[in-house]
Coordinates of C-alpha atoms in Angstrom, one line a residue:
M1 CA 169.3 88.7 110.5
E2 CA 173.0 89.6 110.3
T3 CA 174.6 90.6 113.7
K4 CA 177.1 93.4 113.6
P5 CA 180.5 92.7 115.1
P6 CA 181.2 94.2 118.6
V7 CA 182.6 97.6 118.5
P8 CA 186.4 97.5 119.9
R9 CA 186.6 99.0 123.6
A10 CA 189.5 100.9 124.3
I11 CA 190.8 102.9 127.4
L12 CA 193.5 105.8 126.9
V13 CA 196.5 106.1 128.8
G14 CA 198.5 109.6 128.9
I15 CA 201.7 110.6 130.9
Q16 CA 202.2 114.4 131.7
V17 CA 205.9 115.0 131.6
P18 CA 207.0 118.4 133.4
S19 CA 207.5 120.2 130.2
V20 CA 203.9 119.8 129.1
D21 CA 201.0 122.0 130.8
D22 CA 197.7 120.7 131.9
V23 CA 196.1 122.4 128.7
A24 CA 198.4 120.9 126.0
H25 CA 198.3 117.5 127.9
T26 CA 194.5 117.5 127.9
A27 CA 194.3 118.7 124.4
S28 CA 196.7 115.7 123.2
I29 CA 194.4 113.3 125.2
E30 CA 191.3 114.6 123.4
E31 CA 193.0 114.3 120.1
L32 CA 194.0 110.7 120.5
G33 CA 190.3 110.1 121.5
R34 CA 189.4 111.6 118.2
L35 CA 192.1 109.4 116.4
V36 CA 190.7 106.3 118.1
K37 CA 187.2 107.0 117.3
T38 CA 188.2 107.5 113.7
L39 CA 189.4 103.9 113.9
G40 CA 185.7 102.9 115.1
Y41 CA 186.8 102.0 118.5
E42 CA 184.7 102.9 121.7
I43 CA 186.4 104.7 124.5
V44 CA 185.4 103.5 127.7
G45 CA 188.0 105.2 129.9
T46 CA 191.0 107.7 130.2
M47 CA 193.9 107.1 132.7
S48 CA 196.5 109.8 133.2
Q49 CA 199.7 110.1 135.4
K50 CA 202.4 113.0 136.2
R51 CA 205.7 111.4 135.6
D52 CA 209.4 112.7 134.6
G53 CA 209.4 110.8 131.5
I54 CA 208.1 107.6 129.8
G55 CA 211.6 105.9 129.8
G56 CA 210.3 103.0 132.2
G57 CA 209.6 99.7 131.5
T58 CA 206.0 99.7 131.9
V59 CA 205.1 103.5 131.2
L60 CA 202.9 103.8 134.2
G61 CA 203.9 103.6 137.8
K62 CA 203.1 100.4 139.8
G63 CA 200.0 101.6 141.4
R64 CA 198.6 103.1 138.3
L65 CA 199.5 99.8 136.5
E66 CA 197.5 97.9 138.7
E67 CA 194.5 100.1 138.6
L68 CA 194.5 99.9 134.8
A69 CA 194.8 96.1 135.1
A70 CA 191.8 95.9 137.3
I71 CA 189.7 97.7 134.5
T72 CA 191.1 95.3 131.4
G73 CA 191.2 92.2 133.7
G74 CA 195.0 91.8 133.7
T75 CA 197.2 90.7 136.7
G76 CA 199.0 94.1 136.9
V77 CA 202.3 92.0 136.8
V78 CA 204.6 92.1 133.9
G79 CA 205.9 88.6 134.9
S80 CA 208.5 86.7 132.6
M81 CA 208.4 86.0 129.0
A82 CA 210.4 82.8 129.3
I83 CA 208.1 79.6 128.3
P84 CA 208.0 77.1 131.5
Q85 CA 209.2 74.0 130.7
K86 CA 207.0 70.7 131.4
S87 CA 207.8 67.2 131.8
K88 CA 205.8 64.7 129.6
A89 CA 204.0 63.4 132.7
R90 CA 202.7 67.1 133.4
E91 CA 201.5 67.7 129.6
R92 CA 199.6 64.3 130.0
F93 CA 197.9 65.3 133.1
E94 CA 197.0 68.7 131.5
G95 CA 195.7 67.3 128.3
A96 CA 193.6 64.9 130.2
A97 CA 191.9 67.5 132.1
E98 CA 191.2 69.6 129.2
K99 CA 189.3 66.8 127.6
K100 CA 186.9 66.3 130.7
P101 CA 183.3 66.8 129.3
D102 CA 181.8 67.8 132.8
A103 CA 183.9 71.1 133.2
P104 CA 181.7 73.5 134.1
Q105 CA 181.0 76.4 131.6
I106 CA 180.9 80.0 133.0
E107 CA 178.3 82.1 131.1
P108 CA 179.2 85.7 130.9
D109 CA 176.9 88.1 132.8
P110 CA 175.0 90.3 130.3
E111 CA 174.7 93.1 132.9
V112 CA 178.4 93.3 133.3
P113 CA 180.0 95.4 130.3
P114 CA 182.9 93.8 128.5
K115 CA 186.5 94.4 129.3
P116 CA 188.4 96.9 127.2
E117 CA 190.4 94.7 124.5
F118 CA 192.8 97.8 123.8
V119 CA 194.9 100.0 125.8
I120 CA 196.0 103.0 123.7
V121 CA 199.0 105.0 125.0
D122 CA 199.2 108.7 124.1
H123 CA 203.1 108.6 123.1
E124 CA 205.4 106.2 120.9
I125 CA 206.6 103.4 123.2
S126 CA 209.2 100.9 122.7
P127 CA 208.1 97.1 121.4
S128 CA 209.4 96.0 124.8
Q129 CA 207.2 98.5 126.8
A130 CA 204.2 97.5 124.9
R131 CA 204.9 93.8 125.6
N132 CA 205.2 94.7 129.3
F133 CA 202.0 96.7 129.0
E134 CA 200.2 93.6 127.4
R135 CA 201.3 91.1 129.9
A136 CA 200.3 93.2 132.9
T137 CA 197.0 94.3 131.3
G138 CA 195.8 91.2 129.5
A139 CA 194.7 93.8 126.5
Q140 CA 196.5 94.5 123.3
V141 CA 198.4 97.7 123.4
L142 CA 198.7 100.4 120.6
D143 CA 200.7 103.5 120.9
R144 CA 199.8 106.8 119.2
T145 CA 202.1 105.9 116.2
G146 CA 200.4 102.5 115.8
V147 CA 196.7 104.3 115.6
I148 CA 198.2 107.1 113.2
V149 CA 199.7 104.4 110.9
E150 CA 196.5 102.2 111.1
I151 CA 194.4 105.3 110.1
F152 CA 196.6 106.2 107.2
H153 CA 196.5 102.5 106.2
R154 CA 192.7 102.6 106.0
H155 CA 192.4 106.1 104.2
A156 CA 194.8 105.5 101.5
H157 CA 193.4 105.3 98.2
S158 CA 195.7 106.2 95.3
R159 CA 198.6 104.0 94.4
E160 CA 201.2 106.3 95.8
A161 CA 199.5 106.8 99.1
K162 CA 199.0 103.0 99.7
L163 CA 202.9 102.5 98.9
Q164 CA 203.8 105.1 101.1
V165 CA 201.6 103.7 104.0
E166 CA 202.9 100.4 103.7
I167 CA 206.4 101.3 103.9
A168 CA 205.6 103.2 107.1
R169 CA 203.6 100.4 108.4
L170 CA 206.4 97.8 107.8
K171 CA 208.8 100.0 109.5
Y172 CA 206.6 100.1 112.2
V173 CA 205.7 96.4 112.5
S174 CA 209.1 95.0 112.0
P175 CA 210.8 95.8 115.3
R176 CA 207.4 94.8 117.2
L177 CA 207.7 91.1 115.7
R178 CA 208.2 88.6 118.3
E179 CA 208.9 84.7 118.3
S180 CA 205.9 82.3 118.6
S181 CA 204.9 80.7 121.6
A182 CA 206.7 77.6 120.4
G183 CA 209.8 79.7 121.1
G184 CA 210.6 80.1 117.2
G185 CA 212.3 76.6 117.2
R186 CA 211.7 75.9 113.2
Q187 CA 214.7 77.0 111.3
Q188 CA 214.6 77.5 107.5
G189 CA 215.4 80.3 104.9
A190 CA 218.5 81.4 103.1
G191 CA 220.7 81.6 106.0
A192 CA 221.9 78.7 108.1
G193 CA 219.9 78.5 111.4
E194 CA 217.5 81.3 110.4
S195 CA 214.6 81.5 112.8
D196 CA 210.9 82.4 112.2
L197 CA 211.5 85.7 113.5
E198 CA 214.6 86.2 111.2
L199 CA 212.8 84.9 108.3
D200 CA 209.8 87.3 108.8
R201 CA 212.0 90.4 109.1
R202 CA 214.0 89.3 106.0
K203 CA 210.6 89.3 104.0
I204 CA 209.9 92.6 105.5
R205 CA 213.2 94.0 104.2
D206 CA 212.5 92.4 100.9
R207 CA 209.3 93.8 100.5
L208 CA 210.4 97.4 101.6
A209 CA 213.0 97.3 99.0
E210 CA 210.3 96.5 96.4
L211 CA 207.8 99.0 97.5
K212 CA 210.6 101.9 97.5
E213 CA 211.5 100.8 94.0
Q214 CA 207.7 101.0 92.9
L215 CA 207.5 104.4 94.7
E216 CA 210.5 105.9 93.2
D217 CA 209.0 105.4 89.8
I218 CA 205.8 106.8 90.6
Q219 CA 207.7 109.9 92.1
R220 CA 209.5 110.4 89.0
D221 CA 206.3 110.6 86.9
N222 CA 205.0 113.0 89.6
D223 CA 208.1 115.0 89.3
Q224 CA 207.7 115.3 85.6
R225 CA 204.2 116.5 85.9
R226 CA 205.3 118.9 88.6
L227 CA 207.9 120.2 86.3
A228 CA 205.5 120.6 83.4
R229 CA 203.3 122.7 85.8
G230 CA 206.3 124.7 86.8
D231 CA 205.4 128.1 85.2
Q232 CA 201.8 127.8 86.4
L233 CA 200.5 129.7 89.4
R234 CA 200.1 127.3 92.3
V235 CA 198.7 127.7 95.6
A236 CA 199.0 124.9 98.4
L237 CA 196.7 124.8 101.3
V238 CA 198.6 123.3 104.2
G239 CA 197.7 122.8 107.9
Y240 CA 196.7 120.8 110.7
T241 CA 194.2 117.8 110.2
N242 CA 190.7 118.7 110.4
A243 CA 191.6 122.4 110.2
G244 CA 189.0 122.8 107.3
K245 CA 191.4 122.6 104.2
S246 CA 189.1 120.3 102.2
S247 CA 186.1 122.3 102.7
L248 CA 188.0 125.4 101.5
M249 CA 189.5 123.5 98.7
R250 CA 185.9 122.6 97.9
A251 CA 184.7 126.3 98.1
L252 CA 187.7 127.5 96.1
T253 CA 187.5 125.0 93.1
G254 CA 184.2 123.5 93.1
S255 CA 185.8 120.2 93.2
E256 CA 184.0 117.2 94.8
V257 CA 186.8 116.5 97.3
L258 CA 185.7 114.6 100.5
V259 CA 184.8 116.7 103.3
A260 CA 184.4 114.8 106.7
D261 CA 184.6 115.7 110.2
K262 CA 187.6 113.1 110.7
L263 CA 191.2 113.1 111.2
F264 CA 192.9 112.5 108.2
A265 CA 189.7 111.8 106.1
T266 CA 191.9 112.5 103.0
L267 CA 195.6 111.5 102.3
D268 CA 195.9 112.1 98.7
T269 CA 197.2 115.5 97.3
T270 CA 194.4 117.0 95.1
V271 CA 195.1 119.5 92.4
R272 CA 192.1 121.7 90.9
A273 CA 192.1 125.0 89.0
L274 CA 190.7 128.1 90.9
Q275 CA 186.9 129.0 89.8
P276 CA 185.8 130.8 88.2
Q277 CA 189.0 130.3 86.2
T278 CA 191.4 133.1 85.6
K279 CA 193.9 133.6 82.6
P280 CA 196.3 132.5 83.3
R281 CA 194.8 129.8 85.5
V282 CA 195.6 129.4 89.2
L283 CA 196.1 125.8 90.4
V284 CA 195.2 125.0 94.1
S285 CA 196.4 121.9 96.0
D286 CA 195.2 120.2 99.0
T287 CA 198.1 118.4 100.8
V288 CA 197.7 115.7 103.6
G289 CA 197.0 117.2 107.2
F290 CA 199.6 117.5 109.7
I291 CA 199.3 116.4 113.6
K292 CA 201.3 116.4 116.8
K293 CA 203.8 113.6 117.1
L294 CA 203.4 112.7 113.5
P295 CA 205.8 109.4 112.9
H296 CA 208.8 110.2 111.3
D297 CA 208.5 107.4 108.9
L298 CA 205.2 108.8 107.6
V299 CA 206.8 112.2 107.3
A300 CA 209.5 110.6 105.2
S301 CA 207.1 108.6 103.2
F302 CA 204.9 111.5 102.0
R303 CA 207.8 113.7 101.5
S304 CA 206.8 113.5 97.7
T305 CA 203.2 114.6 98.3
L306 CA 204.4 117.3 100.6
A307 CA 206.7 118.5 98.0
E308 CA 203.8 119.8 96.3
A309 CA 203.7 122.5 99.0
L310 CA 207.0 123.6 98.8
E311 CA 207.1 123.9 95.1
A312 CA 204.0 126.2 95.1
S313 CA 204.3 129.9 94.7
L314 CA 202.0 130.7 97.5
L315 CA 201.1 128.5 100.8
L316 CA 198.0 129.3 102.7
F317 CA 198.6 127.9 106.1
V318 CA 194.8 127.0 107.2
V319 CA 194.1 126.9 111.0
D320 CA 190.9 126.3 113.0
A321 CA 190.7 129.6 114.9
S322 CA 188.0 128.1 117.2
D323 CA 190.6 125.6 118.6
P324 CA 192.2 126.7 121.8
T325 CA 195.4 125.0 120.6
Y326 CA 195.5 126.6 117.2
E327 CA 198.9 128.2 117.8
S328 CA 200.7 124.9 118.6
Q329 CA 198.9 123.3 115.5
L330 CA 200.6 126.0 113.4
E331 CA 203.9 125.4 114.7
V332 CA 203.5 121.8 114.3
S333 CA 202.5 122.6 110.5
R334 CA 205.4 124.8 110.1
N335 CA 208.0 122.3 111.7
V336 CA 207.0 119.5 109.3
L337 CA 207.5 121.7 106.3
R338 CA 210.9 122.6 107.6
E339 CA 211.7 119.1 108.1
I340 CA 211.2 118.2 104.4
G341 CA 212.7 121.0 102.7
P342 CA 214.4 124.3 103.5
E343 CA 212.9 126.1 100.7
V344 CA 211.3 129.5 101.8
V345 CA 207.9 130.2 100.2
P346 CA 205.7 133.1 100.5
S347 CA 202.8 132.3 102.7
R348 CA 199.5 133.7 104.3
L349 CA 197.7 132.7 107.3
L350 CA 194.0 131.8 107.2
L351 CA 192.2 131.6 110.3
N352 CA 189.4 129.5 109.4
K353 CA 185.9 128.6 111.3
I354 CA 185.8 132.1 112.2
D355 CA 181.9 131.5 112.4
R356 CA 182.5 129.8 115.6
V357 CA 184.5 132.4 117.5
S358 CA 183.0 135.0 119.7
E359 CA 183.5 138.7 118.5
A360 CA 185.8 139.4 121.4
D361 CA 187.8 136.6 120.4
R362 CA 188.1 137.9 116.9
A363 CA 189.2 141.2 118.1
A364 CA 192.0 139.3 119.9
L365 CA 193.0 137.3 116.9
R366 CA 193.1 140.2 114.7
A367 CA 195.5 141.9 117.3
K368 CA 197.7 139.1 117.4
H369 CA 197.7 138.4 113.8
P370 CA 197.3 141.6 111.9
D371 CA 198.2 140.1 108.4
A372 CA 196.1 136.9 108.9
I373 CA 192.6 136.4 106.9
L374 CA 190.0 135.7 109.0
L375 CA 187.4 133.6 107.3
S376 CA 184.7 130.9 107.1
A377 CA 185.2 128.2 104.3
K378 CA 181.2 128.0 104.5
S379 CA 180.9 131.8 103.8
P380 CA 180.5 132.6 100.0
E381 CA 181.5 136.2 100.6
D382 CA 184.8 135.2 102.6
V383 CA 185.7 132.7 100.1
A384 CA 185.3 135.4 97.2
A385 CA 187.2 137.6 99.0
L386 CA 190.0 134.9 99.6
R387 CA 190.1 134.5 95.7
E388 CA 190.6 138.0 95.1
T389 CA 193.6 137.9 97.5
I390 CA 195.2 135.0 95.6
I391 CA 194.8 136.6 92.3
A392 CA 196.2 139.8 93.8
F393 CA 199.4 138.0 95.1
F394 CA 200.0 136.8 91.5
E395 CA 199.2 140.0 89.7
A396 CA 201.7 141.8 91.8
A397 CA 204.6 139.6 90.4
M398 CA 203.2 139.6 86.6
V399 CA 204.6 141.7 83.9
E400 CA 203.5 142.9 80.6
D401 CA 205.1 141.9 77.2
Q402 CA 204.7 141.5 73.6
L403 CA 204.7 138.1 71.7
V404 CA 204.7 137.2 68.1
L405 CA 202.9 134.1 67.1
P406 CA 204.2 133.0 63.6
Y407 CA 201.4 132.1 61.2
A408 CA 202.9 128.7 60.8
K409 CA 202.5 128.0 64.5
Q410 CA 198.9 128.8 65.2
G411 CA 198.8 125.4 66.8
L412 CA 200.6 127.3 69.8
L413 CA 197.8 129.7 70.7
G414 CA 196.3 127.6 73.1
D415 CA 199.5 127.3 75.1
V416 CA 199.6 131.2 75.2
Y417 CA 196.3 131.6 76.3
E418 CA 197.0 128.9 78.9
N419 CA 199.9 130.5 80.4
A420 CA 199.3 134.2 80.0
R421 CA 196.6 136.6 79.9
V422 CA 196.3 137.9 76.2
L423 CA 195.4 141.6 76.7
S424 CA 195.0 142.7 72.8
E425 CA 196.0 141.1 69.4
D426 CA 197.0 142.4 66.2
Y427 CA 198.1 140.9 63.0
G428 CA 201.5 141.8 61.2
T429 CA 203.4 140.4 58.2
T430 CA 204.9 137.6 60.1
G431 CA 202.4 136.5 62.4
R432 CA 200.0 137.2 65.2
I433 CA 201.2 140.2 67.5
M434 CA 199.9 139.7 71.2
K435 CA 200.3 142.0 74.1
V436 CA 200.1 139.4 77.1
R437 CA 200.5 139.6 80.7
G438 CA 201.9 136.8 82.8
L439 CA 204.9 135.7 85.3
P440 CA 208.4 136.5 83.7
G441 CA 209.1 132.6 84.0
A442 CA 206.2 131.7 81.9
I443 CA 206.5 134.4 79.3
A444 CA 210.2 133.7 78.9
R445 CA 209.2 129.9 78.2
L446 CA 206.5 130.9 75.7
R447 CA 209.1 133.1 73.8
R448 CA 211.6 130.2 73.6
T449 CA 208.5 127.8 72.2
L450 CA 207.7 130.3 69.5
A451 CA 211.3 130.8 68.6
A452 CA 212.0 127.1 68.1
S453 CA 211.5 125.6 64.8

């Protein structure tokens, strides 16, 4: 019978700086806990400390560091990275001691739970801080960025997402490489005197260049596809991770997109047609979710994916109205979009999961956000009303016009029906006369296509 591997145990560490209040600090720690659980780790404790900043060499103060080390089985002392020099006689003595067959074996006490193997810090810390933490605690240290990068690595499925995540992962790993315990004495490679560490970093630089080239090829193809959809009606769902975007996408389009109560359950942008289909059809895209302290390299890597949102005609900001920190989450979403492009896209605020909100709180939300749409992705009536709102938005920008489809070009009839709503048809001496309604840009493109030889 196969035994399951033990679940990694982790303890969370947070620093509350003066600019962060208790509610925001608690929410950040809880969110880190959900991230860590998404990795499949068991959280065995949380440690927090108020400090002026996290710029110190060990992040925590001396007393708190010793408390943490007592939990993880470390010494609580950073110590030195220097490798002690040993005489040959000393090495022979220690080698002989290791070979003694009668050394007593200490069996672990089954009643005592194992020590946490991971310390997870709710901030981005420097490589030197991580090394100091590891030497003091005897545990493996990950910061918030490392956790998010690892989740992205596990959840990337498309080739584009995998390339994007590997780029961000290598950028994260490169400055955290360290010399081997042997001191990195082996020297080889293209440069004279190139150490193991230098060689590894050069390999990473070469790999990054290769990945960026592959990603640029994919993004060129994506740009062409987006350009081809330029005259189509496009809506983008954007918002904080786990706000319910995928559930809403599924309800609006009938697509079998993954819906899971996990942070970053999906990374790939999904584009589907609004159902029941309209004429012209409306495309709905579900983009990667945002999160506080999202690593800059990940934002940069997913720039192409998020461009889908900026090129939409309408942005729907999806917010979990039942979350007490929903306003800060909304601000995170807006800030990320500002970071990737200055374009101004019309938007509506969707306060989702309203079924989890009391009537009194609903009234407060309506008063605070009078233009917002309150809904639940689980309610067919709410989803149908949202669909009508989307259609009405595009209807307001549409115009009516008349097109003549020459009899020799009847093969373009499908293109007309795809990009405009045909209100009536008649037949003249030169071709089919159609009264249509659609966006000005789409009708102008159709007119050019029909006039071309």
